[in-house]
Coordinates of N, CA and C in Angstrom, one line a residue:
Chain A
E1 N -6.6 14.1 0.8 CA -7.4 13.0 0.3 C -7.1 12.8 -1.2
A2 N -6.7 11.5 -1.6 CA -6.3 11.2 -2.9 C -7.6 11.1 -3.8
D3 N -7.5 11.5 -5.0 CA -8.6 11.5 -6.0 C -8.5 10.2 -6.8
I4 N -8.7 9.1 -6.1 CA -8.7 7.8 -6.7 C -9.8 7.0 -6.1
Y5 N -10.6 6.4 -7.0 CA -11.9 5.8 -6.6 C -11.9 4.3 -7.0
Q6 N -12.6 3.5 -6.2 CA -12.8 2.1 -6.5 C -14.3 1.8 -6.3
T7 N -14.8 1.0 -7.2 CA -16.2 0.5 -7.1 C -16.2 -1.0 -7.6
P8 N -17.0 -1.8 -7.0 CA -17.7 -1.5 -5.7 C -16.8 -1.6 -4.5
R9 N -17.3 -1.1 -3.4 CA -16.5 -1.2 -2.2 C -16.5 -2.6 -1.6
Y10 N -17.7 -3.2 -1.7 CA -17.9 -4.6 -1.2 C -18.6 -5.4 -2.3
L11 N -18.2 -6.6 -2.5 CA -18.8 -7.5 -3.5 C -18.9 -8.9 -3.0
V12 N -20.1 -9.5 -2.9 CA -20.2 -10.9 -2.6 C -20.8 -11.6 -3.8
I13 N -20.1 -12.6 -4.3 CA -20.5 -13.2 -5.6 C -20.3 -14.7 -5.5
G14 N -21.1 -15.4 -6.4 CA -20.9 -16.9 -6.4 C -19.8 -17.3 -7.3
T15 N -19.4 -18.6 -7.1 CA -18.3 -19.1 -7.9 C -18.7 -19.2 -9.4
G16 N -17.7 -18.9 -10.2 CA -17.9 -19.0 -11.6 C -18.3 -17.7 -12.3
K17 N -18.7 -16.7 -11.5 CA -19.2 -15.5 -12.1 C -18.0 -14.6 -12.6
K18 N -18.3 -13.8 -13.6 CA -17.3 -12.9 -14.1 C -17.5 -11.5 -13.4
I19 N -16.4 -11.0 -13.0 CA -16.5 -9.7 -12.3 C -15.5 -8.7 -12.8
T20 N -15.8 -7.4 -12.7 CA -14.9 -6.4 -13.0 C -14.8 -5.4 -11.8
L21 N -13.6 -5.2 -11.3 CA -13.4 -4.2 -10.3 C -13.0 -2.9 -11.0
E22 N -13.6 -1.8 -10.7 CA -13.3 -0.5 -11.3 C -12.4 0.3 -10.5
C23 N -11.5 1.0 -11.2 CA -10.6 1.9 -10.5 C -10.4 3.1 -11.4
S24 N -10.5 4.3 -10.9 CA -10.3 5.5 -11.7 C -9.6 6.6 -10.8
Q25 N -8.8 7.4 -11.5 CA -8.1 8.5 -10.8 C -8.2 9.7 -11.6
T26 N -8.3 10.9 -10.9 CA -8.4 12.2 -11.6 C -7.2 13.0 -11.5
M27 N -6.1 12.4 -11.1 CA -4.8 13.1 -10.9 C -3.9 13.2 -12.1
G28 N -4.3 12.5 -13.2 CA -3.5 12.5 -14.4 C -2.3 11.6 -14.2
H29 N -2.2 10.7 -13.3 CA -1.0 9.9 -13.1 C -0.9 8.9 -14.2
D30 N 0.4 8.7 -14.7 CA 0.6 7.7 -15.7 C 0.7 6.3 -15.1
K31 N 1.2 6.1 -13.9 CA 1.4 4.8 -13.4 C 0.2 4.4 -12.5
M32 N -0.3 3.2 -12.7 CA -1.3 2.6 -11.9 C -1.0 1.2 -11.5
Y33 N -1.6 0.8 -10.4 CA -1.2 -0.5 -9.8 C -2.5 -1.2 -9.2
W34 N -2.4 -2.5 -9.2 CA -3.4 -3.3 -8.4 C -2.6 -4.2 -7.4
Y35 N -3.1 -4.1 -6.2 CA -2.6 -4.9 -5.1 C -3.7 -5.8 -4.5
Q36 N -3.2 -7.0 -4.0 CA -4.1 -7.9 -3.3 C -3.6 -7.9 -1.8
Q37 N -4.5 -7.8 -0.9 CA -4.1 -7.8 0.5 C -5.1 -8.7 1.3
D38 N -4.5 -9.7 2.0 CA -5.3 -10.5 2.9 C -5.1 -10.0 4.3
P39 N -6.1 -10.2 5.2 CA -6.0 -9.6 6.6 C -4.7 -9.9 7.3
G40 N -4.1 -8.9 7.8 CA -2.9 -9.1 8.6 C -1.6 -9.4 7.8
M41 N -1.8 -9.3 6.5 CA -0.7 -9.6 5.6 C -0.3 -8.4 4.8
E42 N 0.9 -8.5 4.1 CA 1.4 -7.4 3.3 C 0.7 -7.3 2.0
L43 N 0.8 -6.1 1.4 CA 0.2 -5.9 0.1 C 1.1 -6.7 -1.0
H44 N 0.4 -7.3 -1.9 CA 1.1 -8.0 -3.0 C 0.7 -7.4 -4.3
L45 N 1.7 -7.0 -5.1 CA 1.5 -6.4 -6.4 C 1.0 -7.4 -7.4
I46 N -0.1 -7.3 -8.1 CA -0.6 -8.3 -9.0 C -0.6 -7.7 -10.5
H47 N -0.7 -6.4 -10.6 CA -0.7 -5.8 -12.0 C -0.2 -4.4 -11.9
Y48 N 0.4 -3.9 -12.9 CA 0.8 -2.5 -13.0 C 0.8 -2.0 -14.4
S49 N 0.7 -0.7 -14.5 CA 0.7 -0.1 -15.9 C 1.5 1.2 -15.8
Y50 N 2.3 1.4 -16.9 CA 3.1 2.7 -17.0 C 2.3 3.8 -17.8
G51 N 1.2 3.4 -18.4 CA 0.5 4.3 -19.2 C -0.5 3.6 -20.1
V52 N -1.2 4.4 -21.0 CA -2.2 3.8 -21.8 C -1.6 2.7 -22.7
N53 N -2.3 1.6 -22.8 CA -1.9 0.4 -23.5 C -0.7 -0.3 -23.0
S54 N -0.3 0.0 -21.8 CA 0.8 -0.7 -21.1 C 0.2 -1.4 -19.9
T55 N 0.4 -2.7 -19.8 CA 0.0 -3.5 -18.6 C 1.1 -4.6 -18.4
E56 N 1.4 -4.8 -17.1 CA 2.4 -5.8 -16.8 C 1.9 -6.6 -15.6
K57 N 2.3 -7.9 -15.5 CA 2.0 -8.7 -14.3 C 2.9 -8.3 -13.2
G58 N 2.4 -8.4 -12.0 CA 3.2 -8.0 -10.8 C 3.9 -9.3 -10.2
D59 N 4.3 -9.1 -8.9 CA 5.0 -10.2 -8.3 C 4.2 -11.4 -7.9
L60 N 2.9 -11.2 -7.6 CA 2.1 -12.3 -7.2 C 1.3 -12.7 -8.4
S61 N 1.3 -14.0 -8.7 CA 0.6 -14.6 -9.8 C -0.9 -14.4 -9.6
S62 N -1.6 -13.9 -10.6 CA -3.1 -13.7 -10.4 C -3.8 -14.2 -11.7
E63 N -4.9 -14.7 -11.5 CA -5.7 -15.1 -12.7 C -6.5 -14.0 -13.2
S64 N -6.4 -12.8 -12.6 CA -7.1 -11.7 -13.1 C -6.4 -11.0 -14.3
T65 N -7.1 -10.2 -15.0 CA -6.5 -9.4 -16.1 C -6.9 -8.0 -16.0
V66 N -6.1 -7.1 -16.6 CA -6.3 -5.7 -16.5 C -6.3 -5.1 -17.9
S67 N -6.8 -3.8 -18.0 CA -6.6 -3.1 -19.3 C -6.4 -1.6 -18.9
R68 N -5.8 -0.9 -19.9 CA -5.5 0.5 -19.7 C -5.8 1.2 -21.0
I69 N -7.0 1.5 -21.2 CA -7.4 2.1 -22.5 C -7.4 3.7 -22.3
R70 N -7.7 4.1 -21.1 CA -7.6 5.5 -20.8 C -6.7 5.8 -19.6
T71 N -6.1 6.9 -19.6 CA -5.1 7.2 -18.5 C -5.8 7.1 -17.1
E72 N -7.0 7.5 -17.0 CA -7.6 7.6 -15.7 C -8.3 6.3 -15.2
H73 N -8.3 5.3 -16.1 CA -9.1 4.1 -15.8 C -8.3 2.8 -15.9
F74 N -8.4 2.0 -14.9 CA -7.6 0.8 -14.8 C -8.4 -0.4 -14.2
P75 N -9.3 -0.9 -15.0 CA -10.2 -2.0 -14.4 C -9.5 -3.3 -14.3
L76 N -9.9 -4.1 -13.4 CA -9.4 -5.5 -13.2 C -10.6 -6.5 -13.3
T77 N -10.3 -7.5 -14.1 CA -11.4 -8.5 -14.4 C -11.0 -9.9 -14.0
L78 N -12.0 -10.6 -13.4 CA -11.8 -12.0 -13.1 C -12.9 -12.7 -14.0
E79 N -12.4 -13.6 -14.9 CA -13.4 -14.2 -15.8 C -14.3 -15.2 -15.1
S80 N -13.7 -15.9 -14.1 CA -14.5 -16.9 -13.4 C -14.0 -16.9 -11.9
A81 N -14.8 -16.3 -11.1 CA -14.4 -16.1 -9.7 C -14.4 -17.4 -8.9
R82 N -13.4 -17.6 -8.0 CA -13.4 -18.8 -7.2 C -13.2 -18.3 -5.7
P83 N -13.5 -19.2 -4.8 CA -13.3 -18.8 -3.4 C -11.9 -18.3 -3.0
S84 N -10.9 -18.9 -3.7 CA -9.5 -18.5 -3.5 C -9.2 -17.0 -3.9
H85 N -10.2 -16.4 -4.6 CA -10.0 -15.0 -5.0 C -10.5 -14.1 -3.9
T86 N -11.1 -14.6 -2.9 CA -11.6 -13.8 -1.8 C -10.4 -13.0 -1.2
S87 N -10.5 -11.7 -1.2 CA -9.4 -10.9 -0.7 C -9.9 -9.4 -0.8
Q88 N -9.0 -8.5 -0.3 CA -9.1 -7.1 -0.6 C -8.3 -6.7 -1.7
Y89 N -8.8 -5.9 -2.7 CA -8.1 -5.5 -3.8 C -8.0 -4.0 -3.8
L90 N -6.7 -3.5 -3.8 CA -6.4 -2.1 -3.7 C -5.8 -1.6 -5.0
C91 N -6.3 -0.5 -5.5 CA -5.8 0.2 -6.6 C -5.0 1.4 -6.2
A92 N -3.9 1.7 -6.9 CA -3.1 2.9 -6.6 C -2.6 3.5 -7.8
S93 N -2.2 4.8 -7.7 CA -1.6 5.5 -8.8 C -0.4 6.3 -8.3
S94 N 0.5 6.6 -9.2 CA 1.6 7.5 -8.9 C 2.0 8.3 -10.1
E95 N 2.6 9.5 -9.9 CA 3.0 10.3 -11.0 C 4.4 9.9 -11.4
S96 N 4.8 10.1 -12.6 CA 6.1 9.7 -13.1 C 6.9 11.0 -13.5
G97 N 8.1 10.8 -13.9 CA 8.9 12.0 -14.3 C 9.9 12.4 -13.3
Q98 N 10.8 13.2 -13.8 CA 11.9 13.6 -12.9 C 11.4 14.5 -11.8
G99 N 11.9 14.3 -10.6 CA 11.5 15.0 -9.4 C 10.3 14.4 -8.7
S100 N 9.8 13.4 -9.3 CA 8.6 12.7 -8.7 C 9.1 11.8 -7.5
T101 N 8.4 11.8 -6.4 CA 8.7 11.0 -5.3 C 8.2 9.6 -5.5
D102 N 7.4 9.4 -6.6 CA 6.8 8.1 -6.9 C 5.9 7.6 -5.8
T103 N 5.4 8.5 -4.9 CA 4.5 8.2 -3.9 C 3.2 7.6 -4.5
Q104 N 2.8 6.5 -4.0 CA 1.6 5.8 -4.5 C 0.4 6.3 -3.7
Y105 N -0.7 6.7 -4.3 CA -1.9 7.1 -3.7 C -2.9 5.9 -3.9
F106 N -3.5 5.5 -2.8 CA -4.4 4.3 -2.8 C -5.8 4.7 -2.8
G107 N -6.6 3.9 -3.5 CA -8.0 3.9 -3.4 C -8.5 3.3 -2.1
P108 N -9.8 3.3 -1.8 CA -10.3 2.7 -0.6 C -10.4 1.2 -0.6
G109 N -10.2 0.6 -1.8 CA -10.2 -0.9 -1.9 C -11.6 -1.5 -2.2
T110 N -11.6 -2.7 -2.7 CA -12.8 -3.5 -2.9 C -12.6 -4.8 -2.1
R111 N -13.5 -5.0 -1.2 CA -13.5 -6.3 -0.4 C -14.3 -7.3 -1.2
L112 N -13.7 -8.3 -1.8 CA -14.3 -9.3 -2.6 C -14.5 -10.6 -1.8
T113 N -15.7 -11.1 -1.8 CA -16.0 -12.4 -1.2 C -16.6 -13.3 -2.2
V114 N -16.0 -14.5 -2.5 CA -16.5 -15.4 -3.5 C -17.0 -16.7 -2.7
L115 N -18.3 -16.9 -2.9 CA -18.9 -18.0 -2.1 C -18.8 -19.4 -2.9
Chain B
K1 N 17.5 -12.2 0.2 CA 16.1 -11.9 -0.2 C 15.6 -10.6 0.4
N2 N 15.1 -9.7 -0.4 CA 14.6 -8.4 0.1 C 13.4 -8.6 0.9
Q3 N 13.5 -8.0 2.1 CA 12.4 -8.2 3.1 C 12.2 -6.9 3.9
V4 N 11.0 -6.8 4.4 CA 10.7 -5.7 5.4 C 10.0 -6.3 6.6
E5 N 10.6 -6.2 7.8 CA 10.0 -6.8 9.0 C 9.6 -5.7 9.9
Q6 N 8.4 -5.8 10.4 CA 7.9 -4.7 11.4 C 7.6 -5.4 12.7
S7 N 7.8 -4.5 13.7 CA 7.5 -5.0 15.1 C 7.0 -3.8 15.9
P8 N 6.2 -4.0 16.9 CA 5.5 -5.2 17.2 C 4.4 -5.5 16.1
Q9 N 3.9 -6.7 16.1 CA 2.8 -7.0 15.2 C 1.5 -6.2 15.6
S10 N 1.3 -6.1 16.9 CA 0.2 -5.3 17.4 C 0.5 -4.6 18.7
L11 N -0.2 -3.5 18.9 CA 0.2 -2.7 20.1 C -1.1 -2.0 20.6
I12 N -1.3 -2.0 21.9 CA -2.4 -1.3 22.5 C -1.9 -0.3 23.5
I13 N -2.3 1.0 23.3 CA -1.9 2.0 24.2 C -3.1 2.9 24.6
L14 N -2.9 3.6 25.7 CA -4.0 4.5 26.1 C -3.8 5.9 25.5
E15 N -4.9 6.5 25.2 CA -5.0 7.8 24.6 C -4.1 8.8 25.4
G16 N -3.3 9.5 24.6 CA -2.4 10.5 25.2 C -1.0 10.0 25.4
K17 N -0.8 8.7 25.3 CA 0.5 8.1 25.5 C 1.3 8.1 24.1
N18 N 2.6 8.0 24.2 CA 3.5 7.9 23.1 C 3.8 6.5 22.7
C19 N 4.2 6.2 21.5 CA 4.6 4.9 21.1 C 5.6 4.9 20.0
T20 N 6.3 3.9 19.8 CA 7.3 3.8 18.7 C 7.2 2.5 18.0
L21 N 7.1 2.5 16.7 CA 7.0 1.3 15.9 C 8.3 1.1 15.1
Q22 N 8.6 -0.1 14.9 CA 9.9 -0.4 14.3 C 9.8 -1.1 13.0
C23 N 10.8 -0.8 12.1 CA 10.9 -1.4 10.8 C 12.3 -1.8 10.5
N24 N 12.6 -3.0 10.2 CA 13.9 -3.5 9.7 C 13.8 -4.0 8.3
Y25 N 14.8 -3.7 7.5 CA 14.7 -4.1 6.1 C 16.0 -4.6 5.6
T26 N 15.9 -5.4 4.6 CA 17.1 -5.9 3.9 C 17.2 -5.6 2.5
V27 N 16.3 -4.7 2.1 CA 16.2 -4.3 0.7 C 17.5 -3.6 0.2
S28 N 17.9 -4.0 -1.0 CA 19.1 -3.4 -1.6 C 19.0 -3.5 -3.1
P29 N 19.4 -2.5 -3.8 CA 19.9 -1.1 -3.3 C 18.7 -0.3 -2.8
F30 N 19.0 0.5 -1.8 CA 17.9 1.2 -1.1 C 17.7 2.6 -1.9
S31 N 16.4 2.9 -2.0 CA 16.1 4.2 -2.6 C 15.4 5.1 -1.6
N32 N 14.3 4.7 -1.0 CA 13.6 5.4 0.0 C 12.7 4.5 0.8
L33 N 12.3 5.1 1.9 CA 11.4 4.3 2.9 C 10.2 5.2 3.2
R34 N 9.1 4.6 3.2 CA 7.8 5.3 3.5 C 7.1 4.7 4.6
W35 N 6.4 5.5 5.4 CA 5.4 4.9 6.3 C 4.1 5.3 5.9
Y36 N 3.2 4.3 5.8 CA 1.8 4.5 5.5 C 0.9 4.2 6.7
K37 N -0.2 4.9 6.7 CA -1.3 4.6 7.7 C -2.5 4.0 7.0
Q38 N -2.9 2.9 7.4 CA -4.1 2.3 6.8 C -5.2 2.0 7.8
D39 N -6.2 2.8 7.7 CA -7.4 2.6 8.5 C -8.2 1.4 8.1
T40 N -8.9 0.8 9.0 CA -9.6 -0.5 8.7 C -10.5 -0.3 7.5
G41 N -10.4 -1.1 6.5 CA -11.3 -1.1 5.4 C -11.0 0.1 4.4
R42 N -9.8 0.7 4.5 CA -9.5 1.8 3.6 C -8.1 1.5 3.0
G43 N -7.7 2.3 2.0 CA -6.4 2.2 1.4 C -5.4 2.9 2.2
P44 N -4.1 2.5 2.1 CA -3.0 3.2 2.9 C -2.9 4.6 2.4
V45 N -2.5 5.5 3.4 CA -2.2 6.9 3.1 C -0.8 7.2 3.6
S46 N 0.0 7.8 2.7 CA 1.4 8.1 3.0 C 1.5 9.1 4.2
L47 N 2.4 8.8 5.1 CA 2.7 9.7 6.2 C 4.0 10.4 6.0
T48 N 5.1 9.7 5.7 CA 6.4 10.3 5.5 C 7.1 9.5 4.4
I49 N 8.1 10.1 3.8 CA 9.0 9.5 2.9 C 10.4 9.9 3.2
M50 N 11.4 9.0 3.3 CA 12.7 9.4 3.7 C 13.7 8.7 2.7
T51 N 14.6 9.5 2.2 CA 15.7 9.0 1.3 C 16.9 8.7 2.1
F52 N 17.9 8.2 1.5 CA 19.2 7.7 2.1 C 19.8 8.7 3.0
S53 N 19.8 10.0 2.6 CA 20.5 11.0 3.3 C 19.7 11.6 4.5
E54 N 18.4 11.2 4.7 CA 17.6 11.8 5.7 C 17.6 10.9 6.9
N55 N 17.7 11.5 8.1 CA 17.7 10.8 9.4 C 16.4 10.9 10.1
T56 N 15.7 12.0 9.9 CA 14.5 12.1 10.6 C 13.5 13.0 9.8
K57 N 12.3 12.8 9.9 CA 11.3 13.6 9.2 C 10.0 13.6 10.1
S58 N 9.4 14.7 10.2 CA 8.1 14.8 11.0 C 6.9 15.2 10.2
N59 N 5.8 14.7 10.6 CA 4.5 15.1 10.0 C 3.5 15.2 11.1
G60 N 3.4 16.4 11.7 CA 2.6 16.6 12.9 C 3.1 15.8 14.0
R61 N 2.2 14.9 14.6 CA 2.6 14.1 15.7 C 3.4 12.9 15.4
Y62 N 3.6 12.7 14.1 CA 4.4 11.5 13.6 C 5.8 11.9 13.3
T63 N 6.8 11.2 13.8 CA 8.2 11.4 13.5 C 8.8 10.1 13.1
A64 N 9.4 10.1 11.9 CA 10.0 8.9 11.4 C 11.5 9.1 11.5
T65 N 12.3 8.1 11.8 CA 13.7 8.1 11.8 C 14.2 7.0 10.9
L66 N 15.4 7.2 10.3 CA 16.0 6.2 9.4 C 17.5 6.1 9.7
D67 N 18.0 4.9 9.9 CA 19.4 4.6 10.0 C 19.7 3.7 8.8
A68 N 20.3 4.3 7.8 CA 20.5 3.5 6.5 C 21.7 2.5 6.7
D69 N 22.5 2.8 7.7 CA 23.7 1.9 8.0 C 23.2 0.6 8.6
T70 N 22.3 0.7 9.6 CA 21.8 -0.5 10.2 C 20.5 -1.0 9.6
K71 N 20.0 -0.3 8.6 CA 18.8 -0.6 7.8 C 17.6 -0.7 8.8
Q72 N 17.4 0.3 9.6 CA 16.3 0.4 10.6 C 15.6 1.7 10.5
S73 N 14.3 1.6 10.7 CA 13.5 2.9 10.7 C 12.5 2.7 11.9
S74 N 12.1 3.9 12.4 CA 11.1 3.9 13.5 C 10.1 5.0 13.2
L75 N 8.9 4.7 13.7 CA 7.8 5.8 13.6 C 7.4 6.0 15.0
H76 N 7.6 7.3 15.4 CA 7.2 7.7 16.8 C 5.9 8.5 16.7
I77 N 4.9 8.1 17.5 CA 3.7 8.8 17.6 C 3.6 9.5 18.9
T78 N 3.4 10.8 18.9 CA 3.3 11.5 20.2 C 1.9 11.8 20.5
A79 N 1.6 11.8 21.8 CA 0.2 12.2 22.3 C -0.8 11.5 21.5
S80 N -0.9 10.2 21.6 CA -1.8 9.4 20.7 C -3.3 9.8 20.9
Q81 N -4.0 9.7 19.8 CA -5.4 10.0 19.8 C -6.2 8.8 19.3
L82 N -7.5 8.7 19.6 CA -8.2 7.6 19.2 C -8.2 7.3 17.7
S83 N -8.1 8.4 16.9 CA -8.0 8.3 15.5 C -6.7 7.7 14.9
D84 N -5.7 7.6 15.8 CA -4.5 7.0 15.4 C -4.6 5.4 15.3
S85 N -5.7 4.9 15.8 CA -5.9 3.4 15.7 C -6.0 3.1 14.2
A86 N -5.0 2.2 13.8 CA -4.9 1.9 12.4 C -3.7 0.9 12.3
S87 N -3.5 0.4 11.0 CA -2.3 -0.3 10.7 C -1.2 0.6 10.1
Y88 N 0.0 0.5 10.6 CA 1.1 1.4 10.1 C 2.0 0.5 9.3
I89 N 2.2 0.8 8.1 CA 2.9 0.0 7.1 C 4.2 0.6 6.7
C90 N 5.3 -0.1 6.8 CA 6.6 0.4 6.4 C 6.8 -0.2 4.9
V91 N 7.2 0.7 4.0 CA 7.4 0.4 2.6 C 8.8 0.8 2.1
V92 N 9.5 0.0 1.6 CA 10.9 0.3 1.1 C 10.9 0.2 -0.4
S93 N 11.5 1.1 -1.1 CA 11.7 1.1 -2.5 C 13.2 0.9 -2.9
D94 N 13.4 0.0 -3.9 CA 14.8 -0.4 -4.2 C 15.3 0.3 -5.4
R95 N 14.5 0.9 -6.3 CA 15.0 1.5 -7.5 C 15.9 0.5 -8.3
G96 N 15.8 -0.8 -8.0 CA 16.7 -1.7 -8.7 C 16.2 -2.0 -10.1
S97 N 14.9 -1.5 -10.4 CA 14.4 -1.7 -11.7 C 13.7 -0.4 -12.1
T98 N 13.3 -0.3 -13.3 CA 12.6 0.9 -13.7 C 11.3 1.2 -13.0
L99 N 10.7 0.1 -12.5 CA 9.5 0.2 -11.7 C 9.7 0.9 -10.4
G100 N 11.0 0.7 -9.8 CA 11.2 1.2 -8.5 C 10.3 0.4 -7.5
R101 N 10.6 -0.9 -7.5 CA 9.8 -1.8 -6.8 C 9.7 -1.5 -5.3
L102 N 8.5 -1.7 -4.8 CA 8.2 -1.5 -3.4 C 8.1 -2.8 -2.7
Y103 N 8.6 -2.8 -1.5 CA 8.5 -4.0 -0.6 C 7.8 -3.5 0.6
F104 N 6.7 -4.2 0.9 CA 5.8 -3.9 2.0 C 6.0 -4.8 3.2
G105 N 6.0 -4.1 4.4 CA 5.9 -4.9 5.6 C 4.4 -5.3 5.9
R106 N 4.3 -6.1 6.9 CA 2.9 -6.6 7.2 C 2.1 -5.6 8.1
G107 N 2.9 -4.6 8.6 CA 2.2 -3.6 9.3 C 2.2 -3.9 10.8
T108 N 2.1 -2.8 11.6 CA 1.8 -2.9 13.1 C 0.4 -2.4 13.3
Q109 N -0.4 -3.2 13.9 CA -1.8 -2.8 14.2 C -1.8 -2.1 15.5
L110 N -2.1 -0.8 15.5 CA -2.1 0.0 16.7 C -3.5 0.3 17.1
T111 N -3.8 0.1 18.4 CA -5.1 0.4 18.9 C -4.9 1.3 20.1
V112 N -5.7 2.5 20.0 CA -5.6 3.5 21.1 C -6.9 3.4 21.8
W113 N -6.8 3.2 23.1 CA -8.0 3.1 24.0 C -8.2 4.4 24.7
P114 N -9.5 4.7 25.0 CA -9.7 6.0 25.7 C -9.4 5.8 27.2

């Protein structure tokens, strides 16, 4: 079982609200990722980080933002939620360095519903 | 275009039976291929990882094969159990960038009936 946690697990919120999805890992991994996944569809990378103070946008354009102030913490924020943001958000981390398989360990996900 | 295609999209089998899931990819340059298991409402969990030189790898009742020439992989599940019901996702890494970009298939939804 991977030591990566996401809160909340489920969130139902109204349009226009600001929300922050939390992700933390206790494995000391430098790399962290946020994915968006709709039912029956593949995971899409929306943000990633190589380490503290490093954040990059992924392949899928997203209105969300992320921050990486501490190694273990990688929160995702939506300033103004819209129904189109309804999805499952998965956080992952992987170790870096020579000899690493770069296997990503996933959190349980946050199921977001915007009404 | 780098892609990962999985088949079948969904599969129903009886408990105790075997099954094989397929993955075809066009990702290049190829670095490795992983199979993940994703239970409903949970994050994916890695089952196997295979590099270019590996043809087969087992993890308990799960056996993955890789043919890098034809760019095909399969995941064979032996003596299925109810707990095997999940989505199985094929993921290919290209190492074409420093990120080691991952390409995800849409998964095969496996249901095991008693």
